[in-house]
């Protein structure tokens, strides 16, 4: 357990369900173990759900809402459409929790608990997780389009988007290694679609030339998966060495010129602030990366939660209560 980061937001604390639903984490973990055992990539998908939720009007499970008479779903935004997944796992967890503790555990907290559990089950760190978030009664499609970093982000854009959420450079670099940008799955345990990195292979600078920072053999391998025309949905591992394990190999690959997405490579090559120093440090010391990642996940999980009498505890994560 990488602990000691609890609290930090009024109304959230790790023991929130100690008396109302003491078995909450056991139920979450039992569902995750089966889901990730069947499909290891699900761990990264669940991490990414929490990230894409928190970056849009706070960690309030707005990302789970479907279209209705009053809701325009965030699932239709550019970063989310045909990309985010894992809703069935969240639904299974919610159903089991409703059986054990009727209308007690919020969908927002289920997302946060699933992100931590997925990290642990993939070999990553654990952390003391503040709980007590409530669920929103609204979604924000325009906020989803505006606030989630795209795969072609510059370092200035990434820093600005993270700063907007109260996150700094250390958070940006640590979280980039796991859940950043519009890809099929999260970084240290994921893959990307060809369309998200094709520009780097064929027209990085607007002159029909590749990104010169790509290591040559890696570049040649990428071209076989991602042709100049077609193949946009072909997938390629973000981390060739350990694609379904949570570790620091992502940062080692960046140092070797094998960062797949533009938003990966700019952490090193556009040496702004301390990003290059942090990439190097995390590549050399997995323990430091794990510690910062755990701390950053708590900070991200504290973005504008609904607490007290605000929001609601949804009966079904896809719909607001009647």
XYZ file of C-alpha atoms in Angstrom:
322
model
C 0.000 0.000 0.000
C 1.350 3.395 -1.015
C -0.638 5.205 1.646
C -0.951 8.475 3.449
C -2.602 10.490 0.701
C -6.163 10.254 2.032
C -8.426 13.209 2.660
C -7.689 16.380 0.766
C -11.337 17.194 0.068
C -14.072 17.890 2.642
C -16.587 15.071 2.796
C -14.298 12.391 1.359
C -12.517 9.933 3.629
C -11.362 6.305 3.300
C -13.710 4.966 6.002
C -16.857 6.465 4.458
C -18.569 3.053 4.044
C -17.143 1.478 7.206
C -20.581 1.022 8.772
C -23.010 1.467 5.833
C -21.315 -1.026 3.471
C -18.156 -2.514 4.999
C -17.833 -5.163 2.256
C -17.698 -2.614 -0.573
C -14.059 -3.159 -1.559
C -14.329 -6.950 -1.316
C -17.288 -6.899 -3.720
C -15.505 -4.579 -6.141
C -12.354 -6.706 -6.122
C -14.224 -9.986 -6.596
C -15.841 -8.685 -9.787
C -12.595 -7.118 -11.034
C -10.589 -10.305 -10.485
C -12.942 -12.258 -12.731
C -13.264 -9.530 -15.377
C -9.525 -8.851 -15.630
C -8.774 -12.565 -15.459
C -10.953 -13.043 -18.544
C -9.590 -9.987 -20.332
C -6.449 -8.302 -18.914
C -6.943 -5.193 -21.077
C -10.074 -4.395 -19.039
C -7.879 -3.032 -16.250
C -6.688 -0.148 -18.406
C -10.194 0.512 -19.709
C -11.504 0.949 -16.164
C -8.634 3.263 -15.251
C -9.446 5.333 -18.283
C -13.140 5.541 -17.399
C -12.240 7.157 -14.062
C -9.858 9.592 -15.778
C -12.358 10.622 -18.448
C -15.007 11.044 -15.765
C -12.929 13.240 -13.448
C -11.703 15.580 -16.209
C -15.302 16.552 -17.076
C -17.167 18.435 -14.292
C -15.366 16.399 -11.621
C -15.458 12.794 -10.402
C -19.228 12.389 -10.460
C -19.929 9.408 -12.773
C -21.368 11.719 -15.441
C -19.516 9.615 -18.030
C -21.805 6.660 -17.279
C -25.062 8.434 -18.110
C -26.872 7.396 -21.292
C -28.938 9.669 -23.513
C -32.383 10.514 -22.164
C -34.961 13.267 -22.407
C -32.774 15.494 -20.221
C -29.267 14.046 -20.765
C -26.912 14.298 -23.741
C -24.404 11.546 -23.007
C -20.659 12.194 -22.773
C -20.186 8.804 -24.434
C -20.733 10.533 -27.789
C -17.839 12.987 -27.413
C -14.779 12.758 -29.677
C -12.461 11.269 -27.024
C -15.090 8.763 -25.859
C -17.032 7.657 -28.931
C -16.244 4.029 -29.907
C -13.343 4.146 -27.457
C -14.279 3.985 -23.778
C -15.471 0.650 -22.475
C -15.931 -1.369 -19.300
C -19.503 -0.319 -18.585
C -20.603 -3.932 -18.179
C -18.068 -4.430 -15.374
C -19.259 -1.288 -13.585
C -22.849 -2.503 -13.997
C -22.016 -5.878 -12.463
C -20.313 -4.228 -9.495
C -23.251 -1.874 -9.008
C -25.778 -4.736 -9.133
C -23.881 -6.729 -6.487
C -23.512 -3.663 -4.263
C -27.223 -2.897 -4.563
C -27.962 -6.421 -3.356
C -25.635 -6.020 -0.373
C -26.133 -2.333 0.483
C -29.209 -0.833 -1.169
C -28.631 2.634 -2.715
C -25.554 3.268 -0.577
C -22.442 3.184 -2.792
C -22.280 5.776 -5.567
C -21.332 5.036 -9.155
C -18.614 7.700 -8.826
C -17.015 5.775 -5.957
C -17.345 2.528 -7.910
C -15.276 4.136 -10.699
C -12.626 5.259 -8.202
C -12.491 1.862 -6.476
C -12.325 0.074 -9.829
C -9.416 2.242 -10.948
C -7.447 1.397 -7.810
C -8.353 -2.291 -7.967
C -7.412 -2.518 -11.635
C -4.026 -0.984 -10.908
C -3.335 -3.442 -8.088
C -4.460 -6.482 -10.085
C -2.125 -5.443 -12.933
C 0.909 -5.300 -10.645
C 0.771 -1.619 -9.741
C 0.567 0.211 -6.407
C -2.365 0.553 -4.051
C -3.300 3.703 -2.153
C -5.575 4.946 0.607
C -8.659 6.067 -1.296
C -10.942 8.832 -0.001
C -14.611 7.899 -0.584
C -17.975 9.589 -0.330
C -18.506 10.970 -3.836
C -22.077 11.308 -5.020
C -23.430 10.970 -8.549
C -24.288 13.852 -10.844
C -27.718 14.503 -12.312
C -26.187 16.020 -15.444
C -23.653 15.226 -18.159
C -21.428 17.620 -20.110
C -20.757 16.662 -23.731
C -18.987 19.929 -24.591
C -16.800 19.612 -21.499
C -15.813 16.109 -22.546
C -14.729 17.389 -25.954
C -12.830 20.326 -24.461
C -11.101 18.901 -21.386
C -9.763 15.453 -22.334
C -6.290 15.699 -23.945
C -6.098 14.542 -27.590
C -3.286 12.207 -28.762
C -1.578 14.949 -30.794
C -1.268 17.306 -27.836
C 1.734 19.588 -27.460
C 3.396 19.716 -24.062
C 1.988 23.214 -23.523
C -1.515 21.922 -24.225
C -1.088 18.965 -21.882
C 0.186 21.164 -19.058
C -2.679 23.630 -19.552
C -5.342 20.892 -19.525
C -3.897 19.338 -16.376
C -3.453 22.708 -14.652
C -7.124 23.427 -15.348
C -7.916 20.444 -13.123
C -5.493 21.488 -10.386
C -2.865 18.954 -11.475
C 0.825 19.783 -11.957
C 3.692 18.465 -14.073
C 4.465 15.577 -11.718
C 0.825 14.462 -12.014
C 0.901 14.870 -15.796
C 3.964 12.684 -16.297
C 2.934 10.020 -13.773
C -0.615 9.730 -15.094
C 0.560 9.797 -18.721
C 2.166 6.443 -18.055
C -1.239 4.908 -17.443
C -4.339 6.724 -18.594
C -3.655 9.719 -20.782
C -5.298 10.611 -24.090
C -7.652 9.229 -26.640
C -6.456 5.657 -27.149
C -8.099 2.277 -26.943
C -6.617 1.627 -23.503
C -4.388 3.201 -20.927
C -0.682 3.519 -21.511
C 1.367 1.275 -19.270
C -1.144 -1.512 -19.902
C -2.689 -0.680 -23.252
C -2.705 -0.314 -27.014
C -3.507 2.478 -29.460
C -5.403 2.602 -32.722
C -3.432 3.429 -35.868
C -5.409 6.638 -36.393
C -3.980 8.089 -33.150
C -0.334 7.879 -34.302
C -0.514 7.792 -38.125
C 0.467 11.460 -38.386
C 3.829 10.690 -36.743
C 4.604 8.084 -39.398
C 3.743 10.002 -42.535
C 3.186 13.715 -41.978
C 4.390 14.865 -38.572
C 5.541 18.314 -39.681
C 3.110 18.937 -42.547
C 5.751 18.003 -45.156
C 4.897 14.299 -45.670
C 7.844 13.272 -43.497
C 7.868 11.081 -40.358
C 8.608 12.237 -36.832
C 12.405 12.242 -36.649
C 12.374 11.357 -32.934
C 11.082 7.827 -33.667
C 13.726 5.128 -33.367
C 14.269 3.723 -36.881
C 13.483 0.028 -36.314
C 10.465 0.962 -34.228
C 9.272 3.280 -37.005
C 9.610 0.517 -39.615
C 7.636 -1.871 -37.411
C 4.863 0.647 -36.897
C 4.452 1.108 -40.648
C 3.606 -2.576 -41.067
C 0.683 -2.178 -38.657
C -0.354 1.259 -39.829
C -0.253 1.847 -43.617
C -0.432 5.330 -45.130
C -4.009 4.695 -46.249
C -6.563 2.560 -44.453
C -6.066 0.498 -41.322
C -7.136 3.279 -38.954
C -8.555 0.807 -36.434
C -5.514 -1.487 -36.416
C -4.040 -1.627 -32.920
C -0.457 -1.564 -31.655
C 0.841 -1.982 -28.061
C 1.761 1.237 -26.281
C 4.227 -0.811 -24.246
C 5.866 -3.559 -26.329
C 7.666 -5.132 -23.394
C 4.776 -5.497 -20.929
C 1.470 -4.576 -22.596
C -0.833 -5.906 -19.858
C 1.300 -5.214 -16.775
C 1.450 -1.975 -14.827
C 5.114 -0.953 -14.634
C 7.558 1.783 -15.634
C 8.530 0.345 -19.044
C 6.475 3.091 -20.731
C 9.036 5.663 -19.583
C 11.975 3.520 -20.685
C 10.444 3.283 -24.164
C 10.122 7.072 -24.373
C 13.833 7.416 -23.594
C 14.580 4.914 -26.384
C 12.556 6.857 -28.957
C 9.714 4.332 -28.788
C 6.938 6.464 -27.337
C 3.999 5.629 -29.596
C 1.852 8.761 -29.400
C 2.881 12.352 -29.948
C 1.700 13.145 -26.434
C 4.125 10.481 -25.137
C 7.202 11.765 -26.941
C 6.658 15.458 -26.153
C 7.092 14.685 -22.454
C 10.763 14.187 -23.312
C 11.557 16.092 -26.486
C 9.718 19.346 -25.759
C 11.718 19.876 -22.591
C 9.308 22.207 -20.826
C 9.577 22.548 -17.067
C 10.528 19.279 -15.373
C 8.854 16.779 -17.721
C 12.093 15.404 -19.198
C 13.631 15.076 -15.743
C 10.558 13.224 -14.475
C 10.453 10.808 -17.440
C 14.100 9.941 -16.790
C 13.527 9.534 -13.056
C 10.507 7.251 -13.491
C 12.360 5.165 -16.095
C 15.203 4.572 -13.630
C 13.159 4.014 -10.481
C 9.830 2.201 -10.602
C 9.271 2.791 -6.892
C 9.350 6.566 -7.325
C 6.924 6.282 -10.241
C 4.546 4.082 -8.226
C 4.612 6.522 -5.312
C 3.873 9.553 -7.475
C 1.230 7.675 -9.439
C -0.638 6.749 -6.251
C -0.447 10.333 -4.988
C -1.631 11.705 -8.342
C -4.555 9.278 -8.486
C -5.783 10.552 -5.120
C -5.400 14.149 -6.295
C -7.263 13.413 -9.526
C -9.978 11.554 -7.639
C -10.557 14.675 -5.544
C -11.467 16.868 -8.547
C -14.769 18.621 -7.744
C -16.668 15.693 -6.212
C -20.303 16.042 -5.196
C -20.675 15.460 -1.455
C -23.207 15.911 1.322
C -26.642 16.698 -0.109
C -25.362 17.481 -3.613
C -26.110 15.012 -6.398
C -27.570 11.603 -5.614
C -26.798 7.905 -5.241
C -28.034 6.476 -8.537
C -29.962 3.218 -8.463
C -28.658 2.468 -11.971
C -25.419 4.061 -13.144
C -26.825 4.764 -16.624
C -29.795 6.874 -15.475
C -30.574 9.595 -12.985
C -33.143 8.617 -10.369
C -36.801 9.427 -11.011
